[in-house]
Coordinates of C-alpha atoms and ligand atoms in Angstrom, one line a residue:
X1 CA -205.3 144.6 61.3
X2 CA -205.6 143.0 64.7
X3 CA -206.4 139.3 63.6
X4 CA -205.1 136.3 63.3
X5 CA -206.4 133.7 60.9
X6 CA -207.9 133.4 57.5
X7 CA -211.0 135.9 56.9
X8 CA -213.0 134.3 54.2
X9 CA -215.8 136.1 52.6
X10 CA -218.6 134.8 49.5
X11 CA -221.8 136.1 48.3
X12 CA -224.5 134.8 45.8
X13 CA -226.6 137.2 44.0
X14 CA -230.6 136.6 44.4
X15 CA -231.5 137.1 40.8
X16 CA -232.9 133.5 39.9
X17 CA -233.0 130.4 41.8
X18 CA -229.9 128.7 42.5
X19 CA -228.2 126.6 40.3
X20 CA -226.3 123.6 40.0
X21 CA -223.3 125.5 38.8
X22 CA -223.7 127.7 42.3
X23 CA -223.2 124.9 44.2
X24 CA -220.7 123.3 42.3
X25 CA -218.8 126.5 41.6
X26 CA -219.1 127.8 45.4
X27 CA -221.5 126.9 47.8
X28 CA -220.1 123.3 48.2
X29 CA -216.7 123.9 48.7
X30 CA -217.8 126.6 51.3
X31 CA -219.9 124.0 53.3
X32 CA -217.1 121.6 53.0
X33 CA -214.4 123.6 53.6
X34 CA -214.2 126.6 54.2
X35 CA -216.5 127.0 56.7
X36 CA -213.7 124.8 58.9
X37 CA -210.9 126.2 58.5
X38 CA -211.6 129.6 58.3
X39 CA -213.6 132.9 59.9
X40 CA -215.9 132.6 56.9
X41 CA -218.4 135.0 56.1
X42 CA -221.3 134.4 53.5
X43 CA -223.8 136.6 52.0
X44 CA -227.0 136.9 49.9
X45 CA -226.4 139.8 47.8
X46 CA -229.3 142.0 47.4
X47 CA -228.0 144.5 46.5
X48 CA -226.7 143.0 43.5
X49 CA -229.9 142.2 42.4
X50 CA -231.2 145.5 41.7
X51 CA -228.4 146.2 38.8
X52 CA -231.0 144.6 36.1
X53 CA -234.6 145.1 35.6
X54 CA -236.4 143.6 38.5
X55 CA -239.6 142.7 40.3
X56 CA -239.4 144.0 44.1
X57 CA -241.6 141.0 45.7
X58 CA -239.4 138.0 43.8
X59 CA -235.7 139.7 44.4
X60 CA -237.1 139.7 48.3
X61 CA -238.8 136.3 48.0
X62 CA -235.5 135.0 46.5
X63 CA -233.3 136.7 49.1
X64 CA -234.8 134.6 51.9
X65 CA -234.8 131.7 49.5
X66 CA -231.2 131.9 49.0
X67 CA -230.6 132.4 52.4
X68 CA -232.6 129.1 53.5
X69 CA -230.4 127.0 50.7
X70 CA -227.0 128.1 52.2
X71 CA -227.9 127.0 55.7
X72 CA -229.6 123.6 54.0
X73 CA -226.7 123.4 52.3
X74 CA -224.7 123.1 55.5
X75 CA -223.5 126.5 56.4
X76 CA -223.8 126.7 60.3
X77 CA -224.1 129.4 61.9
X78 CA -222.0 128.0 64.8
X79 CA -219.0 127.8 61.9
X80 CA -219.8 130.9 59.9
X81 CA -222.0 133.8 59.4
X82 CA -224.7 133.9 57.3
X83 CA -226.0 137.5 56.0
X84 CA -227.7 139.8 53.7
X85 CA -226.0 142.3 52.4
X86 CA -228.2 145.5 52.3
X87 CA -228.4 144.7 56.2
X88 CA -225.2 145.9 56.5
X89 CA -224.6 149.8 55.3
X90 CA -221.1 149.4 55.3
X91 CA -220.7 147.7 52.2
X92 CA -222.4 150.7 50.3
X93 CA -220.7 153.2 52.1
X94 CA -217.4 151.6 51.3
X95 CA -218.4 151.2 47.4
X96 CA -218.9 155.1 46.9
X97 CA -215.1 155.1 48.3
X98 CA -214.0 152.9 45.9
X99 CA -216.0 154.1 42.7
X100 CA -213.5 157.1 43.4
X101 CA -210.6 154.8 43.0
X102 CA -211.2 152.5 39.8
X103 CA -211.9 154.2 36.8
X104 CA -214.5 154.0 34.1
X105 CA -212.6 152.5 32.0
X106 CA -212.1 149.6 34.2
X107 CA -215.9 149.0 34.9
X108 CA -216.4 149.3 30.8
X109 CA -213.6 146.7 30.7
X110 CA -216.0 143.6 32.9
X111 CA -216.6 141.1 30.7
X112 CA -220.1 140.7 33.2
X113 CA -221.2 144.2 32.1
X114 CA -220.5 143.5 28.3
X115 CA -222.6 140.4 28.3
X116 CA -225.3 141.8 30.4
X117 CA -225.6 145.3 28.9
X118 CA -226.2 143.8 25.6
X119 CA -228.9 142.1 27.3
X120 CA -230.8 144.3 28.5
X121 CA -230.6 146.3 25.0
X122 CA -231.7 143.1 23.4
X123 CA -234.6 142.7 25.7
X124 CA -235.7 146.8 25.1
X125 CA -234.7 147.8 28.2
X126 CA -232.3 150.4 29.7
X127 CA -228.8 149.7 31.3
X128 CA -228.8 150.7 35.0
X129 CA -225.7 153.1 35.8
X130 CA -225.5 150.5 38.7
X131 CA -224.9 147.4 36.5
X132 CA -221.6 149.5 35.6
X133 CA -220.1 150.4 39.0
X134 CA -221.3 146.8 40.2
X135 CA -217.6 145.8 40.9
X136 CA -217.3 148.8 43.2
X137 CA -220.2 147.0 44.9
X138 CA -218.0 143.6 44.7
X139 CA -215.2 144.8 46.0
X140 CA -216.4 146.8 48.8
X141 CA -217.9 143.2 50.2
X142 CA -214.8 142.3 50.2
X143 CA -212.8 144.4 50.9
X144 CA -214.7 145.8 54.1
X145 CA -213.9 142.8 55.9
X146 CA -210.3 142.5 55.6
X147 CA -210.6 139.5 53.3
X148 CA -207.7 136.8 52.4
X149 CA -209.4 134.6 50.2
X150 CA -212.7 134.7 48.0
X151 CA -214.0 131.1 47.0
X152 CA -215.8 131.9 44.0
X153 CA -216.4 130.1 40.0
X154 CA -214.4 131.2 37.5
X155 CA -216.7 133.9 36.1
X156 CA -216.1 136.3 38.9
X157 CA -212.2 135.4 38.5
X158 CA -212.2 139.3 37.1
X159 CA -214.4 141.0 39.4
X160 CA -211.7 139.7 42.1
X161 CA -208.9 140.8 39.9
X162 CA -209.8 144.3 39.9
X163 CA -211.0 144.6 43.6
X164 CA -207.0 143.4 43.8
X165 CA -206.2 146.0 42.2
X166 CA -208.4 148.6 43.5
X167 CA -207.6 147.5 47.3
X168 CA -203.9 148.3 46.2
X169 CA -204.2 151.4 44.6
X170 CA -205.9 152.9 47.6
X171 CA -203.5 151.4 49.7
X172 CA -200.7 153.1 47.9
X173 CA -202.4 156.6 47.6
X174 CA -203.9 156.5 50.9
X175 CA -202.0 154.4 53.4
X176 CA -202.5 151.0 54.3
X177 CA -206.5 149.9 54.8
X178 CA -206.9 147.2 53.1
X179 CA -205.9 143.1 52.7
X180 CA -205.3 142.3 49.2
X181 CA -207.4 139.2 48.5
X182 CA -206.7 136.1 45.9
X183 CA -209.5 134.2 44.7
X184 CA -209.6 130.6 44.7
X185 CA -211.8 128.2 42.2
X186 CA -213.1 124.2 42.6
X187 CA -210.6 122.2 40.9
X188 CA -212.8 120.9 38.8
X189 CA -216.8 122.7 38.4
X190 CA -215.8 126.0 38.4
X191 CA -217.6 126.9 35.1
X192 CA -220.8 124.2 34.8
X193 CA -222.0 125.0 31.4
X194 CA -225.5 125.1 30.1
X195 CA -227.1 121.7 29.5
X196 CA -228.5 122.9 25.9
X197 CA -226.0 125.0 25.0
X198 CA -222.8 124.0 26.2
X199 CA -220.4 127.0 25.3
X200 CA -221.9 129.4 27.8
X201 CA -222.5 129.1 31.4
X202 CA -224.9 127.7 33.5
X203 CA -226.8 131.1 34.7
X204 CA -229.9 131.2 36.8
X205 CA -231.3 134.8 35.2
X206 CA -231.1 132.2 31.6
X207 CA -234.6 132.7 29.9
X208 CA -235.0 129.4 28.8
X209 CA -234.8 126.9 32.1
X210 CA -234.5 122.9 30.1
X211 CA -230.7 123.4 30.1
X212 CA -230.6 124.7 34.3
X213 CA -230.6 122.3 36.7
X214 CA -232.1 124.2 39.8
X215 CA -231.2 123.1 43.5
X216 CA -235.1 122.7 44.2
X217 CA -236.1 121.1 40.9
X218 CA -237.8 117.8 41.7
X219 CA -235.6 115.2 41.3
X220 CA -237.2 113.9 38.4
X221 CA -237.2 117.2 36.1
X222 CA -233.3 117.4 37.2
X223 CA -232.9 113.7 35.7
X224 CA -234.9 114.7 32.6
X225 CA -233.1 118.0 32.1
X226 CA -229.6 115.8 32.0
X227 CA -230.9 113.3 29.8
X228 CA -231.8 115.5 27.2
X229 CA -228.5 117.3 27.4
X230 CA -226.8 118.5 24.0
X231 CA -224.1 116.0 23.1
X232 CA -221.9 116.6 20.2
X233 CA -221.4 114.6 16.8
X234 CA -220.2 111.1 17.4
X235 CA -220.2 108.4 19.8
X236 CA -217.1 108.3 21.9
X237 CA -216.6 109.7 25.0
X238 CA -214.1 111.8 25.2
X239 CA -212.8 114.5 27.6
X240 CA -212.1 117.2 25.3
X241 CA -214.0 120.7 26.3
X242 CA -213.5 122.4 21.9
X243 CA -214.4 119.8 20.1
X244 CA -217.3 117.8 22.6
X245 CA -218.0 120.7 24.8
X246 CA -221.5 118.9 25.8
X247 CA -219.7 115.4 26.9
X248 CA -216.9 117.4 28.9
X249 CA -219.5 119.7 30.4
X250 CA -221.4 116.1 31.7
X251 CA -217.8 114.3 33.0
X252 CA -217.2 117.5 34.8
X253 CA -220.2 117.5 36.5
X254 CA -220.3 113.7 37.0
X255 CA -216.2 114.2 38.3
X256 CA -217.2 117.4 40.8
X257 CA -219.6 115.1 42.1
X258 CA -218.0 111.8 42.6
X259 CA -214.7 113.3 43.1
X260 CA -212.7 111.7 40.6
X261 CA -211.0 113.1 37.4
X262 CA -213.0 114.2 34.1
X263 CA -210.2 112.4 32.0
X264 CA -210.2 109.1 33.7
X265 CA -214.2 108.6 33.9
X266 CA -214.6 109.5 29.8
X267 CA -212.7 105.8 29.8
X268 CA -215.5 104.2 31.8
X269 CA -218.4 105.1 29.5
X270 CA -219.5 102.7 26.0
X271 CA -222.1 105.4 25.1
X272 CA -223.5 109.0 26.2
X273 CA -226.6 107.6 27.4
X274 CA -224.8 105.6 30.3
X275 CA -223.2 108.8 30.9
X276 CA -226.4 110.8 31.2
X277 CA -227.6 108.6 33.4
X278 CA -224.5 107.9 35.7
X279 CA -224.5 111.3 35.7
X280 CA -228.2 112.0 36.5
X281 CA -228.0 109.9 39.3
X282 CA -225.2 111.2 41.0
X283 CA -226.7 115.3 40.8
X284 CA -229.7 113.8 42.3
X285 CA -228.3 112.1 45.2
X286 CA -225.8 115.0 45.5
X287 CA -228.4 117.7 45.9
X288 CA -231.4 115.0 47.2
X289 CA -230.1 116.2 51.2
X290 CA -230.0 119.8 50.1
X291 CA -234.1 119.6 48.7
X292 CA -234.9 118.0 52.1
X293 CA -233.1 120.0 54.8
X294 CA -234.3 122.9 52.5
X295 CA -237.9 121.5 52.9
X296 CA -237.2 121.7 56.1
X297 CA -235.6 124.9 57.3
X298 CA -238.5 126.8 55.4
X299 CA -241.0 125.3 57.8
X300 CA -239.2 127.3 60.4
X301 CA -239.1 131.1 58.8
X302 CA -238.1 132.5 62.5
X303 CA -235.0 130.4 62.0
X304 CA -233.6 132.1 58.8
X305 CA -234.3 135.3 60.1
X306 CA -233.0 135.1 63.4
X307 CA -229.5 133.5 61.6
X308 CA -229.8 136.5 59.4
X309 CA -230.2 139.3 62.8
X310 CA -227.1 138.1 64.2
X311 CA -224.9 137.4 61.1
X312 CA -226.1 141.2 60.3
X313 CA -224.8 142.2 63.5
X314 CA -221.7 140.1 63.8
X315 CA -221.1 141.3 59.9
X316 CA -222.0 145.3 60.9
X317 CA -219.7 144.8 63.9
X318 CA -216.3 143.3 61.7
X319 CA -216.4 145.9 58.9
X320 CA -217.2 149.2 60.5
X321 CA -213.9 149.7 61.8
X322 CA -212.4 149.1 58.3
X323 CA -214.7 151.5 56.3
X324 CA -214.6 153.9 59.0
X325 CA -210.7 153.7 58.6
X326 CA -210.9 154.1 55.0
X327 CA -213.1 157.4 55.1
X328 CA -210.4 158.8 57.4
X329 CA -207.6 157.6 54.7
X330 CA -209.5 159.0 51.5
X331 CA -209.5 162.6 53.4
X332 CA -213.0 162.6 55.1
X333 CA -213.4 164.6 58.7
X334 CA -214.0 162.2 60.9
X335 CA -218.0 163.6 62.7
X336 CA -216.9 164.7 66.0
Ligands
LIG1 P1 -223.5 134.7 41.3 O1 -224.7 134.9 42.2 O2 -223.7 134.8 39.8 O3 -222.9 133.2 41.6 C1 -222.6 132.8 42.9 C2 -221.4 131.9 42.9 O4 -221.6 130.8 42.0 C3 -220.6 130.7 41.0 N1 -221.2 130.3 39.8 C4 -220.8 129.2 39.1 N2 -219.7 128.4 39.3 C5 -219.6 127.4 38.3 N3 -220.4 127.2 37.3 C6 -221.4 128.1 37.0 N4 -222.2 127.9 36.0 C7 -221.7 129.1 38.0 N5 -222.6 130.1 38.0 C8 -222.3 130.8 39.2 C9 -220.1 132.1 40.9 O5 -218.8 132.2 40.3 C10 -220.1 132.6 42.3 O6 -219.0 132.2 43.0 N6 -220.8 138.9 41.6 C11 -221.2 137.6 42.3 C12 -221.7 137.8 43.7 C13 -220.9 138.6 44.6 C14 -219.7 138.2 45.2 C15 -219.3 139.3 46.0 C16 -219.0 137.0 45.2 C17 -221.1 139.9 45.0 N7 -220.2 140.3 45.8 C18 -218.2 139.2 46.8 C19 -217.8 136.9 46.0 C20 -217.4 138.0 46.8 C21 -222.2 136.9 41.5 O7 -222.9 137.5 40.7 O8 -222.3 135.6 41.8

């Protein structure tokens, strides 16, 4: 591939509101850093949305909603570009290609699917055929743009995995089209667990919301949310995610945000209320410049959209010749 340089590429899914474990997880480091030092590439994924039971009008209010945090988060569009993904037909075209490389077996495999199959079944609704072959979906977003690395929380550590392995398997079949990507993870706030129920994730599609904090939750219903966290049995603080999952869940989050280790802060703290509230304090003054540029940037809708038109076209532009290349590899005639 003619390029020099480290292609980047990200996406966030517009199924809830954005979460304190997004930003922690991803969008940070992405402001941070990897808009810098890298041709970055960041995208809402729509598409992605549809895979579960939805309501049209939210997945599109959320869509522009997630697209108006990333740039008040502090992607520029001088730095990086900023897209939606069903703007941009290669990613499906490319995804058909690869549903004819992986294998059912492999989509039954995604831990993702397991967890949210049995939650749609719980919730007396159908499994979308879609909500299988998502990671065909995954892995054509990245793979259509030549990608090196894929910033992303630990969860989607096996969605990456098997794009790897997909983007390999057509590469040996097929002749070389693809970059094999790695994925890299936060050193420390790549899994932010729930607030009331530390042992699973912080996920914005949760039903129950006391135990999310959300980018745009008012800064005192974030402060409430983390003083009512679960704590465990017992008084010390200790860093120790089995046996006080709720305490490590809160030094993590205090550490991702203050930049300093887990281990050493558990020493700083007499009780778990100073921690809530050190804690507390530091996600609100963390996210406080997010709410307001958000504020913001939403007064200026023409903004968001006009980012979105040329990050669609700049995006369109960088992956055709990939897919197109692809198709030619698999055995497609090229239209004359
Ligand atoms: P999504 O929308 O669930 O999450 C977006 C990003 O946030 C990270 N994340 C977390 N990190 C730490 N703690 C948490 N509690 C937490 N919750 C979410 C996720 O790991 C992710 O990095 N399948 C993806 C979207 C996607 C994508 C892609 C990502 C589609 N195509 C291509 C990268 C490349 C997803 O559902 O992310």
């Amino acid at each position: 591939m003619a390029r020099t340089g480290t292609r980047i590429f990200s996406g966030v899914k517009p199924t809830g509101h954005l979460t304190l474990g997004n930003y922690l997880g991803a969008m940070r480091r992405w402001v941070d850093e990897d808009q810098h030092r890298a041709d970055a590439l960041f995208c809402v994924v729509d598409l992605h949305a549809l895979t579960v039971d939805h309501d049209p009008a939210r997945v599109r209010r959320l869509t522009r909603q997630a697209a108006t945090l990333l740039l008040a988060a502090g992607l520029s569009q001088d730095r990086c570009t900023v897209f939606v993904q069903s703007h941009v037909d290669e990613h499906t075209r490319l995804a058909y290609l690869l549903e004819c490389t992986a294998t059912d077996a492999e989509m039954r495999r995604m831990i993702q699917y397991k967890e949210k199959a049995v939650r749609e079944r719980a919730g007396s609704r159908s499994v979308r055929l879609s909500l299988l072959t998502y990671p065909a979906l995954m892995a054509a977003d990245i793979l259509a743009y030549g990608t090196d690395e894929v910033p992303v929380g630990d969860d989607q550590a096996q969605h990456v995995e098997l794009t790897r392995t997909l983007a390999r398997r057509f590469n040996d079949r097929y002749g070389l089209v693809f970059t094999v990507p790695d994925a890299t993870h936060p050193p420390v706030g790549a899994r932010v667990m729930n607030l009331q129920d530390p042992r699973s994730k912080m996920g914005k599609s949760h039903a129950e919301s006391s135990g999310i904090v959300y980018l745009l939750d008012e800064p005192d219903v974030m402060r409430r949310k983390i003083m009512r966290a679960v704590t465990d049995s017992g008084s010390e603080v200790a860093y120790d995610r089995t046996a006080q999952p709720g305490v490590a869940n809160l030094l993590e989050i205090l550490a991702a945000c203050s930049g300093e280790r887990p281990e050493d802060l558990a020493e700083g703290f007499g009780s778990y209320g100073a921690l809530k509230k050190q804690t507390a304090d530091a996600v609100v003054e963390l996210l406080r410049p997010v709410r307001d540029r958000h504020a913001e940037i939403s007064a200026d809708p023409g903004y968001v959209e006009e980012v979105l038109r040329s990050g669609a076209e700049r995006a369109r532009a960088l992956a055709r010749p990939t897919v197109d290349a692809a198709y030619r590899a698999i055995g497609l005639l090229p239209p004359s």
